[in-house]
Amino acid sequence: MKKAGLRLRRFREEQGLTQAALAAALGISTSYVNQIESNQRPLTGPVLLRLSEVFAVDVQRFAVSESDRLTAQLRDALADTAHTDRASAAEARELSESMPELAQYVVDLHRRYRHALERNAAMSAELDAGAAPTAHEEVRDLFYAKRNHVAELDEAAERIYEEARLEPRDLAGGLARLLRERYGVAVADLEAGEGLRVKRRFDAETGVLRLSPLLTPGQRAFQLATHLALAECDELIRAEADAADLSGDEARGLARLGLANYFAGALILPYGRFLRAAEELRYDIDLLARRFRVGYETVAHRLSTLQRPGARGVPFFFVRVDRAGNISKRQSATDFHFSRVGGSCPLWNVYEAFAHPGEIRTQLAQMPDGRAYLWVARTVTRRYGGFGAPAKTFAIGLGCDLHHASRLVYADGLDLANPGALTPIGPGCKVCDRTGCPQRAFPAIGAPLEVTDRESRFTPYPQSIPTED
């Protein structure tokens, strides 16, 4: 496993072990440990398993994908500076692999720099300097850092599901009963007019939780589960939010809501049962939605969280976008990364989904670094109220590395072994290395352009090719 030696050495030093002590614990020779740490020998699967057994450590921390995630974030940060041309993609990868803590510091520093710019812009425009988008991004980064899996909340939700003997056929009824028996909370409907504006409202004085009558049974269960999270796991949720590097009360408040929503998703789709069903149905989202009686987006999002050590599902990247290309949700259990600088790639099939509403669209795609993915995209539409009520339409994208694709029903009939079947996509035009892309919106930052008045090309912003001296 390339460049894993430094990670192993860092882990050994964190444990306060000598090479000889680590070797004895793993049942290998001291020279073997030395060679791994010097990157002269690979960190093999059996050694990783032994590490996991002896030290109860998640072997994911030694994986190359961690470097890939960090490299993508570092390149994103460098692309947003005036000195991007001084650091090549190879140098960014080298820093991420050899000195990940330093690379992470640069990424964190850039994040704080962007937040400072946004707050300054808000103040200059005489807007609220609290800048909710900043808090939103901080919470998104919190889940990204956790690979979209919060183990303690997941385990608590699954335990409650089993203890309360909940079932998908009447999950909302079971949750209402649980809230009444444990907390004395009565569940009732909001008035029709108020239910057009509010999904859930709790009156602490009367102990009545009121829900909009417009919610589907699955949505009703989710709102009940969210309230249960705040009652049952408030201490755990606050501890998770307080442990994160968040800027203030607004970010911590959003984090608490995000963690409560995570618990709700884990409760209505309990880990063990849901993972077994997903494997049985080959990750067919529509069939899973019918079995658990929830919506398409809820299932797709839950699939991106199945990363429990020892019982992992397919590591997915989840994204939700609107017609204008705004990404309102992105969660990742893998290292896939779209840039925050200059938008995402228009060749990505998540945008094609809008032209085929309600249909599943599949895509075999390849990033500039050679990594290939299977993407599944479909639109979802939400409309509350009757005739004339506004509707919200999003495209939901779910992607995984190509070597996992055979586990998905969506790969049936696709030529997974054919390189010609891969659509070349990128992380966003400003940080995309591809040359010759006819869809490029603006030039890559730091890439010299070939500017001439003697010809005009079909490819916008052609890059000059350096010549050897």
Coordinates of C-alpha atoms in Angstrom, one line a residue:
M1 CA 0.0 0.0 0.0
K2 CA 1.8 3.1 -1.3
K3 CA 3.0 5.6 1.2
A4 CA 1.4 3.8 4.1
G5 CA 4.7 3.6 6.0
L6 CA 4.5 7.1 7.3
R7 CA 1.0 6.5 8.6
L8 CA 2.2 3.3 10.4
R9 CA 5.1 5.2 12.0
R10 CA 2.8 8.0 13.1
F11 CA 0.4 5.4 14.6
R12 CA 3.2 3.6 16.4
E13 CA 4.5 6.9 17.9
E14 CA 1.0 7.8 19.0
Q15 CA 0.8 4.5 20.8
G16 CA 4.3 5.1 22.4
L17 CA 5.7 1.9 20.9
T18 CA 9.1 1.0 19.6
Q19 CA 9.4 -0.8 16.3
A20 CA 10.3 -3.9 18.3
A21 CA 7.2 -3.6 20.5
L22 CA 4.9 -3.1 17.5
A23 CA 6.6 -6.0 15.6
A24 CA 6.0 -8.3 18.7
A25 CA 2.3 -7.2 18.9
L26 CA 1.8 -7.9 15.2
G27 CA 3.8 -11.2 15.1
I28 CA 6.2 -9.9 12.5
S29 CA 9.9 -9.1 12.6
T30 CA 11.3 -5.7 13.6
S31 CA 13.1 -5.5 10.3
Y32 CA 9.8 -6.0 8.5
V33 CA 8.2 -3.1 10.5
N34 CA 11.3 -0.9 9.6
Q35 CA 10.9 -1.7 5.9
I36 CA 7.2 -0.9 5.9
E37 CA 7.8 2.4 7.7
S38 CA 10.6 3.2 5.1
N39 CA 8.1 2.4 2.3
Q40 CA 10.4 -0.4 1.2
R41 CA 7.7 -3.0 1.7
P42 CA 3.9 -2.7 1.4
L43 CA 1.5 -2.6 4.3
T44 CA -0.3 -5.9 3.3
G45 CA -3.9 -7.0 4.1
P46 CA -2.9 -9.6 6.7
V47 CA -0.8 -6.9 8.6
L48 CA -3.8 -4.5 8.4
L49 CA -6.1 -7.1 9.8
R50 CA -3.7 -7.8 12.6
L51 CA -3.5 -4.1 13.4
S52 CA -7.3 -3.9 13.6
E53 CA -7.5 -7.0 15.9
V54 CA -4.7 -6.0 18.3
F55 CA -5.3 -2.2 18.5
A56 CA -9.0 -1.9 17.5
V57 CA -8.0 0.7 15.0
D58 CA -10.0 1.5 11.8
V59 CA -7.7 0.3 9.0
Q60 CA -9.2 3.0 6.8
R61 CA -6.7 5.5 8.4
F62 CA -3.9 3.6 6.5
A63 CA -5.7 3.6 3.2
V64 CA -4.5 5.4 0.1
S65 CA -8.0 6.8 -0.3
E66 CA -7.3 9.1 2.6
S67 CA -4.5 10.6 0.7
D68 CA -6.7 10.9 -2.4
R69 CA -9.3 12.8 -0.4
L70 CA -6.7 15.1 1.2
T71 CA -4.9 15.7 -2.2
A72 CA -8.3 16.8 -3.7
Q73 CA -8.9 19.2 -0.9
L74 CA -5.4 20.6 -1.1
R75 CA -5.6 21.2 -4.8
D76 CA -8.9 22.9 -4.3
A77 CA -7.3 25.2 -1.7
L78 CA -4.3 25.9 -3.9
A79 CA -6.5 26.7 -6.9
D80 CA -8.1 29.5 -4.9
T81 CA -4.9 31.4 -4.4
A82 CA -2.8 33.7 -6.6
H83 CA 0.2 31.2 -6.4
T84 CA -1.5 28.1 -7.7
D85 CA 0.9 27.8 -10.6
R86 CA 3.8 27.3 -8.1
A87 CA 2.4 23.9 -6.9
S88 CA 1.8 21.1 -9.3
A89 CA -0.6 18.3 -8.9
A90 CA 2.3 15.9 -8.2
E91 CA 3.6 18.2 -5.4
A92 CA 0.2 18.4 -3.8
R93 CA -0.1 14.6 -3.8
E94 CA 3.5 14.2 -2.4
L95 CA 2.7 16.6 0.4
S96 CA -0.6 14.8 1.2
E97 CA 1.1 11.4 1.3
S98 CA 4.3 12.2 3.0
M99 CA 3.1 15.0 5.4
P100 CA -0.7 14.6 5.8
E101 CA -0.9 16.7 9.0
L102 CA 0.8 19.6 7.3
A103 CA -1.4 19.2 4.2
Q104 CA -4.5 19.1 6.5
Y105 CA -3.2 22.3 8.2
V106 CA -3.0 24.1 4.8
V107 CA -6.6 22.9 3.9
D108 CA -7.9 24.1 7.3
L109 CA -6.1 27.4 6.9
H110 CA -7.6 27.9 3.5
R111 CA -11.1 27.1 4.9
R112 CA -10.7 29.8 7.6
Y113 CA -9.4 32.2 5.0
R114 CA -12.5 31.7 2.8
H115 CA -14.7 32.1 5.8
A116 CA -13.0 35.4 6.7
L117 CA -13.4 36.7 3.1
E118 CA -17.1 35.8 3.2
R119 CA -17.7 37.5 6.5
N120 CA -15.9 40.6 5.2
A121 CA -18.0 40.6 2.0
A122 CA -21.1 40.4 4.1
M123 CA -20.1 43.3 6.3
S124 CA -19.1 45.4 3.3
A125 CA -22.6 44.8 1.8
E126 CA -24.2 45.7 5.2
L127 CA -25.5 42.2 5.5
D128 CA -25.6 39.9 8.5
A129 CA -22.0 39.1 9.2
G130 CA -23.0 35.9 10.9
A131 CA -23.0 34.3 7.5
A132 CA -25.2 31.2 7.7
P133 CA -23.4 29.7 4.6
T134 CA -20.2 29.6 6.6
A135 CA -21.9 27.7 9.4
H136 CA -23.4 25.3 6.8
E137 CA -20.0 24.7 5.3
E138 CA -18.5 24.0 8.7
V139 CA -21.2 21.3 9.4
R140 CA -20.7 19.8 6.0
D141 CA -17.0 19.5 6.6
L142 CA -17.7 17.9 10.0
F143 CA -19.6 15.0 8.3
Y144 CA -17.0 14.8 5.5
A145 CA -14.3 14.4 8.0
K146 CA -16.3 11.5 9.6
R147 CA -16.7 9.9 6.2
N148 CA -20.5 10.5 6.7
H149 CA -20.7 7.9 9.5
V150 CA -21.3 8.8 13.2
A151 CA -20.8 5.4 14.9
E152 CA -22.2 6.3 18.4
L153 CA -25.4 7.7 17.0
D154 CA -25.8 4.8 14.5
E155 CA -25.4 2.3 17.3
A156 CA -27.8 4.1 19.6
A157 CA -30.5 4.3 16.9
E158 CA -30.2 0.6 16.0
R159 CA -30.4 -0.3 19.7
I160 CA -33.6 1.8 20.2
Y161 CA -35.2 0.3 17.0
E162 CA -34.7 -3.2 18.3
E163 CA -35.7 -2.5 22.0
A164 CA -38.9 -0.8 20.9
R165 CA -39.6 -3.5 18.4
L166 CA -40.3 -1.0 15.6
E167 CA -41.4 -2.1 12.2
P168 CA -41.5 -0.3 8.8
R169 CA -45.2 -1.0 8.2
D170 CA -46.2 1.4 11.1
L171 CA -43.0 3.1 12.0
A172 CA -44.6 6.5 12.7
G173 CA -47.1 4.8 15.0
G174 CA -44.4 2.9 16.9
L175 CA -42.3 6.1 17.3
A176 CA -45.4 8.0 18.6
R177 CA -46.0 5.2 21.1
L178 CA -42.3 5.3 22.2
L179 CA -42.4 9.1 22.7
R180 CA -45.5 8.8 24.8
E181 CA -44.3 6.0 27.0
R182 CA -40.7 7.3 27.5
Y183 CA -41.2 11.1 27.6
G184 CA -44.9 11.7 28.0
V185 CA -45.0 13.4 24.6
A186 CA -48.3 13.4 22.8
V187 CA -48.4 13.5 19.0
A188 CA -51.0 15.5 17.1
D189 CA -51.6 17.3 13.8
L190 CA -51.0 20.9 13.2
E191 CA -53.9 23.0 11.9
A192 CA -54.3 22.7 8.1
G193 CA -53.1 26.3 7.4
E194 CA -50.1 26.1 9.7
G195 CA -49.2 22.6 8.4
L196 CA -48.6 24.3 5.0
R197 CA -45.6 26.1 6.5
V198 CA -44.3 24.0 9.4
K199 CA -43.4 20.3 9.4
R200 CA -42.8 19.8 13.2
R201 CA -43.4 22.0 16.2
F202 CA -43.0 21.0 19.9
D203 CA -44.7 22.8 22.8
A204 CA -42.6 22.0 25.8
E205 CA -45.2 23.3 28.3
T206 CA -48.0 21.0 27.1
G207 CA -45.7 18.2 26.0
V208 CA -47.5 18.1 22.6
L209 CA -45.5 17.4 19.4
R210 CA -47.5 18.6 16.3
L211 CA -46.8 17.5 12.8
S212 CA -48.0 18.7 9.4
P213 CA -50.8 16.6 8.1
L214 CA -49.2 16.9 4.6
L215 CA -46.3 14.7 5.5
T216 CA -46.1 11.2 4.0
P217 CA -45.8 8.3 6.5
G218 CA -42.1 8.1 5.9
Q219 CA -41.7 11.9 6.4
R220 CA -43.8 11.7 9.5
A221 CA -41.6 8.9 10.9
F222 CA -38.4 11.0 10.2
Q223 CA -39.8 14.0 12.1
L224 CA -40.7 11.9 15.0
A225 CA -37.3 10.3 15.0
T226 CA -35.6 13.7 14.9
H227 CA -37.5 14.8 18.0
L228 CA -36.6 11.4 19.7
A229 CA -32.9 12.1 18.9
L230 CA -33.0 15.4 20.7
A231 CA -34.7 13.8 23.7
E232 CA -32.9 10.5 23.9
C233 CA -29.4 11.4 22.7
D234 CA -29.1 15.1 23.5
E235 CA -25.9 14.6 25.6
L236 CA -24.2 12.6 22.9
I237 CA -25.2 15.0 20.1
R238 CA -23.9 18.0 22.1
A239 CA -20.6 16.2 22.8
E240 CA -20.2 15.5 19.1
A241 CA -20.9 19.1 18.2
D242 CA -18.7 20.5 21.0
A243 CA -15.8 18.3 19.9
A244 CA -15.8 19.6 16.4
D245 CA -13.8 22.7 15.4
L246 CA -16.8 25.0 14.9
S247 CA -16.7 28.8 14.9
G248 CA -19.7 29.7 17.1
D249 CA -23.2 29.0 18.4
E250 CA -24.8 29.1 14.9
A251 CA -22.5 26.4 13.6
R252 CA -22.9 24.3 16.7
G253 CA -26.7 24.7 16.5
L254 CA -26.7 23.5 12.9
A255 CA -24.4 20.7 13.8
R256 CA -26.8 19.5 16.5
L257 CA -29.7 19.6 14.0
G258 CA -27.5 17.7 11.4
L259 CA -26.6 15.1 13.9
A260 CA -30.2 14.7 15.1
N261 CA -31.2 14.2 11.4
Y262 CA -28.5 11.7 11.1
F263 CA -29.9 9.8 14.1
A264 CA -33.4 9.9 12.5
G265 CA -32.1 8.4 9.3
A266 CA -30.3 5.7 11.2
L267 CA -33.4 4.9 13.3
I268 CA -35.9 4.6 10.4
L269 CA -33.3 2.6 8.4
P270 CA -31.4 0.6 11.1
Y271 CA -27.9 -0.3 10.2
G272 CA -27.9 -4.1 10.2
R273 CA -31.3 -4.6 8.7
F274 CA -30.8 -2.0 6.1
L275 CA -27.3 -3.2 5.1
R276 CA -28.5 -6.8 4.7
A277 CA -31.5 -5.6 2.6
A278 CA -29.2 -3.4 0.4
E279 CA -26.9 -6.4 -0.3
E280 CA -29.8 -8.7 -0.9
L281 CA -31.4 -6.2 -3.4
R282 CA -28.1 -5.2 -4.9
Y283 CA -28.5 -1.6 -3.8
D284 CA -31.7 -1.1 -5.8
I285 CA -32.9 2.2 -4.3
D286 CA -36.5 1.9 -5.5
L287 CA -36.9 -1.6 -4.0
L288 CA -35.3 -0.5 -0.7
A289 CA -37.6 2.5 -0.6
R290 CA -40.6 0.2 -0.9
R291 CA -39.4 -2.3 1.6
F292 CA -38.7 0.4 4.3
R293 CA -41.6 2.7 3.2
V294 CA -39.5 5.9 2.8
G295 CA -38.5 8.1 -0.1
Y296 CA -35.8 7.8 -2.7
E297 CA -33.6 10.5 -1.3
T298 CA -33.8 9.1 2.2
V299 CA -32.6 5.7 1.0
A300 CA -29.9 7.2 -1.2
H301 CA -28.5 9.3 1.6
R302 CA -28.6 6.4 4.1
L303 CA -26.6 4.3 1.6
S304 CA -23.8 6.9 1.8
T305 CA -23.4 6.3 5.6
L306 CA -22.8 2.5 5.7
Q307 CA -19.2 2.6 6.9
R308 CA -19.3 0.7 10.2
P309 CA -15.9 -1.0 10.8
G310 CA -16.3 -4.7 10.1
A311 CA -19.6 -4.3 8.4
R312 CA -19.1 -1.8 5.6
G313 CA -21.4 -1.3 2.6
V314 CA -20.4 0.1 -0.7
P315 CA -18.7 3.5 0.0
F316 CA -20.8 6.0 -1.8
F317 CA -20.7 9.7 -2.6
F318 CA -24.1 11.4 -2.3
V319 CA -25.0 14.7 -3.8
R320 CA -28.2 16.7 -4.3
V321 CA -28.3 19.5 -6.9
D322 CA -30.9 21.9 -8.3
R323 CA -31.3 23.0 -11.9
A324 CA -29.0 25.9 -11.5
G325 CA -26.2 23.6 -10.4
N326 CA -26.3 24.5 -6.7
I327 CA -25.1 21.6 -4.6
S328 CA -27.3 21.7 -1.5
K329 CA -26.1 18.4 -0.1
R330 CA -22.9 16.5 -0.5
Q331 CA -21.8 13.6 1.7
S332 CA -19.0 11.2 1.0
A333 CA -17.9 7.8 2.4
T334 CA -15.3 7.7 -0.3
D335 CA -12.6 10.0 -1.6
F336 CA -14.6 11.5 -4.6
H337 CA -14.3 15.3 -4.5
F338 CA -15.8 18.0 -6.6
S339 CA -14.3 21.5 -6.3
R340 CA -15.8 24.3 -4.4
V341 CA -14.1 26.7 -6.8
G342 CA -15.9 27.4 -10.0
G343 CA -18.8 24.9 -9.9
S344 CA -18.8 21.2 -10.9
C345 CA -18.5 19.4 -14.2
P346 CA -21.4 19.8 -16.7
L347 CA -20.6 16.4 -18.2
W348 CA -21.7 14.7 -15.0
N349 CA -24.9 12.8 -15.4
V350 CA -26.5 14.3 -12.4
Y351 CA -27.4 17.3 -14.6
E352 CA -28.7 15.1 -17.4
A353 CA -31.3 13.7 -14.9
F354 CA -33.3 16.9 -15.2
A355 CA -34.0 16.2 -18.9
H356 CA -35.5 12.8 -17.9
P357 CA -37.5 13.4 -14.7
G358 CA -38.2 10.4 -12.5
E359 CA -35.9 8.1 -14.6
I360 CA -32.7 6.4 -13.3
R361 CA -29.7 7.6 -15.4
T362 CA -26.4 5.7 -15.1
Q363 CA -23.0 6.8 -16.1
L364 CA -19.5 5.3 -16.2
A365 CA -17.2 8.2 -15.6
Q366 CA -13.5 8.8 -15.2
M367 CA -11.7 11.6 -13.4
P368 CA -8.5 13.2 -14.7
D369 CA -6.4 11.1 -12.2
G370 CA -7.7 7.9 -13.9
R371 CA -10.1 6.9 -11.1
A372 CA -13.3 5.5 -12.6
Y373 CA -16.8 5.6 -11.1
L374 CA -20.4 4.3 -11.6
W375 CA -22.9 7.1 -11.1
V376 CA -26.6 6.8 -10.6
A377 CA -28.8 9.9 -10.9
R378 CA -32.5 10.6 -10.7
T379 CA -34.8 13.6 -10.0
V380 CA -37.1 13.9 -7.0
T381 CA -39.9 16.4 -6.7
R382 CA -41.6 17.6 -3.6
R383 CA -44.9 19.4 -3.5
Y384 CA -46.8 20.3 -0.4
G385 CA -50.3 21.5 -0.6
G386 CA -52.8 21.4 -3.4
F387 CA -53.1 22.8 -6.9
G388 CA -50.8 25.7 -7.6
A389 CA -48.5 25.0 -4.6
P390 CA -44.9 25.5 -5.6
A391 CA -42.8 22.3 -6.1
K392 CA -39.1 21.7 -5.4
T393 CA -37.1 19.5 -7.8
F394 CA -33.7 18.2 -7.2
A395 CA -31.4 15.6 -8.9
I396 CA -30.0 13.0 -6.5
G397 CA -26.6 11.5 -7.5
L398 CA -25.0 8.4 -5.9
G399 CA -21.6 7.3 -7.1
C400 CA -19.0 4.6 -6.2
D401 CA -15.6 3.4 -7.4
L402 CA -15.9 1.2 -10.4
H403 CA -14.4 -1.8 -8.6
H404 CA -17.6 -1.8 -6.5
A405 CA -19.9 -1.5 -9.4
S406 CA -20.7 -5.2 -9.9
R407 CA -22.4 -5.2 -6.5
L408 CA -25.0 -2.8 -7.8
V409 CA -28.0 -3.7 -10.0
Y410 CA -27.4 -0.5 -12.0
A411 CA -24.2 -2.0 -13.5
D412 CA -26.2 -4.8 -15.2
G413 CA -25.7 -4.4 -19.0
L414 CA -22.9 -1.9 -18.7
D415 CA -19.5 -2.7 -20.2
L416 CA -17.4 -2.2 -17.0
A417 CA -14.2 -3.4 -18.6
N418 CA -14.3 -1.1 -21.7
P419 CA -12.3 2.1 -21.2
G420 CA -14.2 3.6 -24.1
A421 CA -17.4 3.5 -22.1
L422 CA -16.1 5.9 -19.6
T423 CA -17.2 9.6 -19.8
P424 CA -14.3 11.9 -19.0
I425 CA -15.5 14.3 -16.3
G426 CA -13.6 16.6 -13.9
P427 CA -13.7 18.2 -10.5
G428 CA -14.7 21.6 -11.9
C429 CA -13.2 23.7 -14.7
K430 CA -10.9 25.8 -12.6
V431 CA -9.1 22.8 -11.1
C432 CA -9.5 20.3 -14.0
D433 CA -6.4 19.1 -15.8
R434 CA -8.2 17.9 -18.9
T435 CA -7.1 19.4 -22.2
G436 CA -9.4 19.3 -25.2
C437 CA -12.7 19.4 -23.3
P438 CA -15.3 21.1 -25.5
Q439 CA -17.5 21.9 -22.4
R440 CA -14.9 23.9 -20.5
A441 CA -16.4 27.0 -19.1
F442 CA -13.2 28.8 -18.2
P443 CA -9.5 28.0 -18.1
A444 CA -7.8 26.0 -15.4
I445 CA -6.1 28.1 -12.9
G446 CA -2.3 28.1 -13.3
A447 CA -2.4 26.4 -16.7
P448 CA -0.8 28.6 -19.4
L449 CA -3.0 29.3 -22.4
E450 CA -2.1 29.1 -26.0
V451 CA -3.2 32.5 -27.3
T452 CA -3.1 33.1 -31.1
D453 CA -4.9 35.2 -33.6
R454 CA -4.0 32.9 -36.5
E455 CA -6.6 30.2 -35.7
S456 CA -9.7 29.4 -33.8
R457 CA -10.4 26.0 -32.2
F458 CA -13.4 24.1 -31.2
T459 CA -12.0 23.5 -27.8
P460 CA -12.2 26.7 -25.6
Y461 CA -9.2 27.9 -23.7
P462 CA -6.5 25.6 -25.3
Q463 CA -3.5 25.1 -23.1
S464 CA 0.0 25.6 -24.4
I465 CA 2.2 22.6 -24.4
P466 CA 5.6 23.1 -22.8
T467 CA 8.6 22.3 -25.0
E468 CA 11.7 20.7 -23.9
D469 CA 14.9 22.8 -23.9

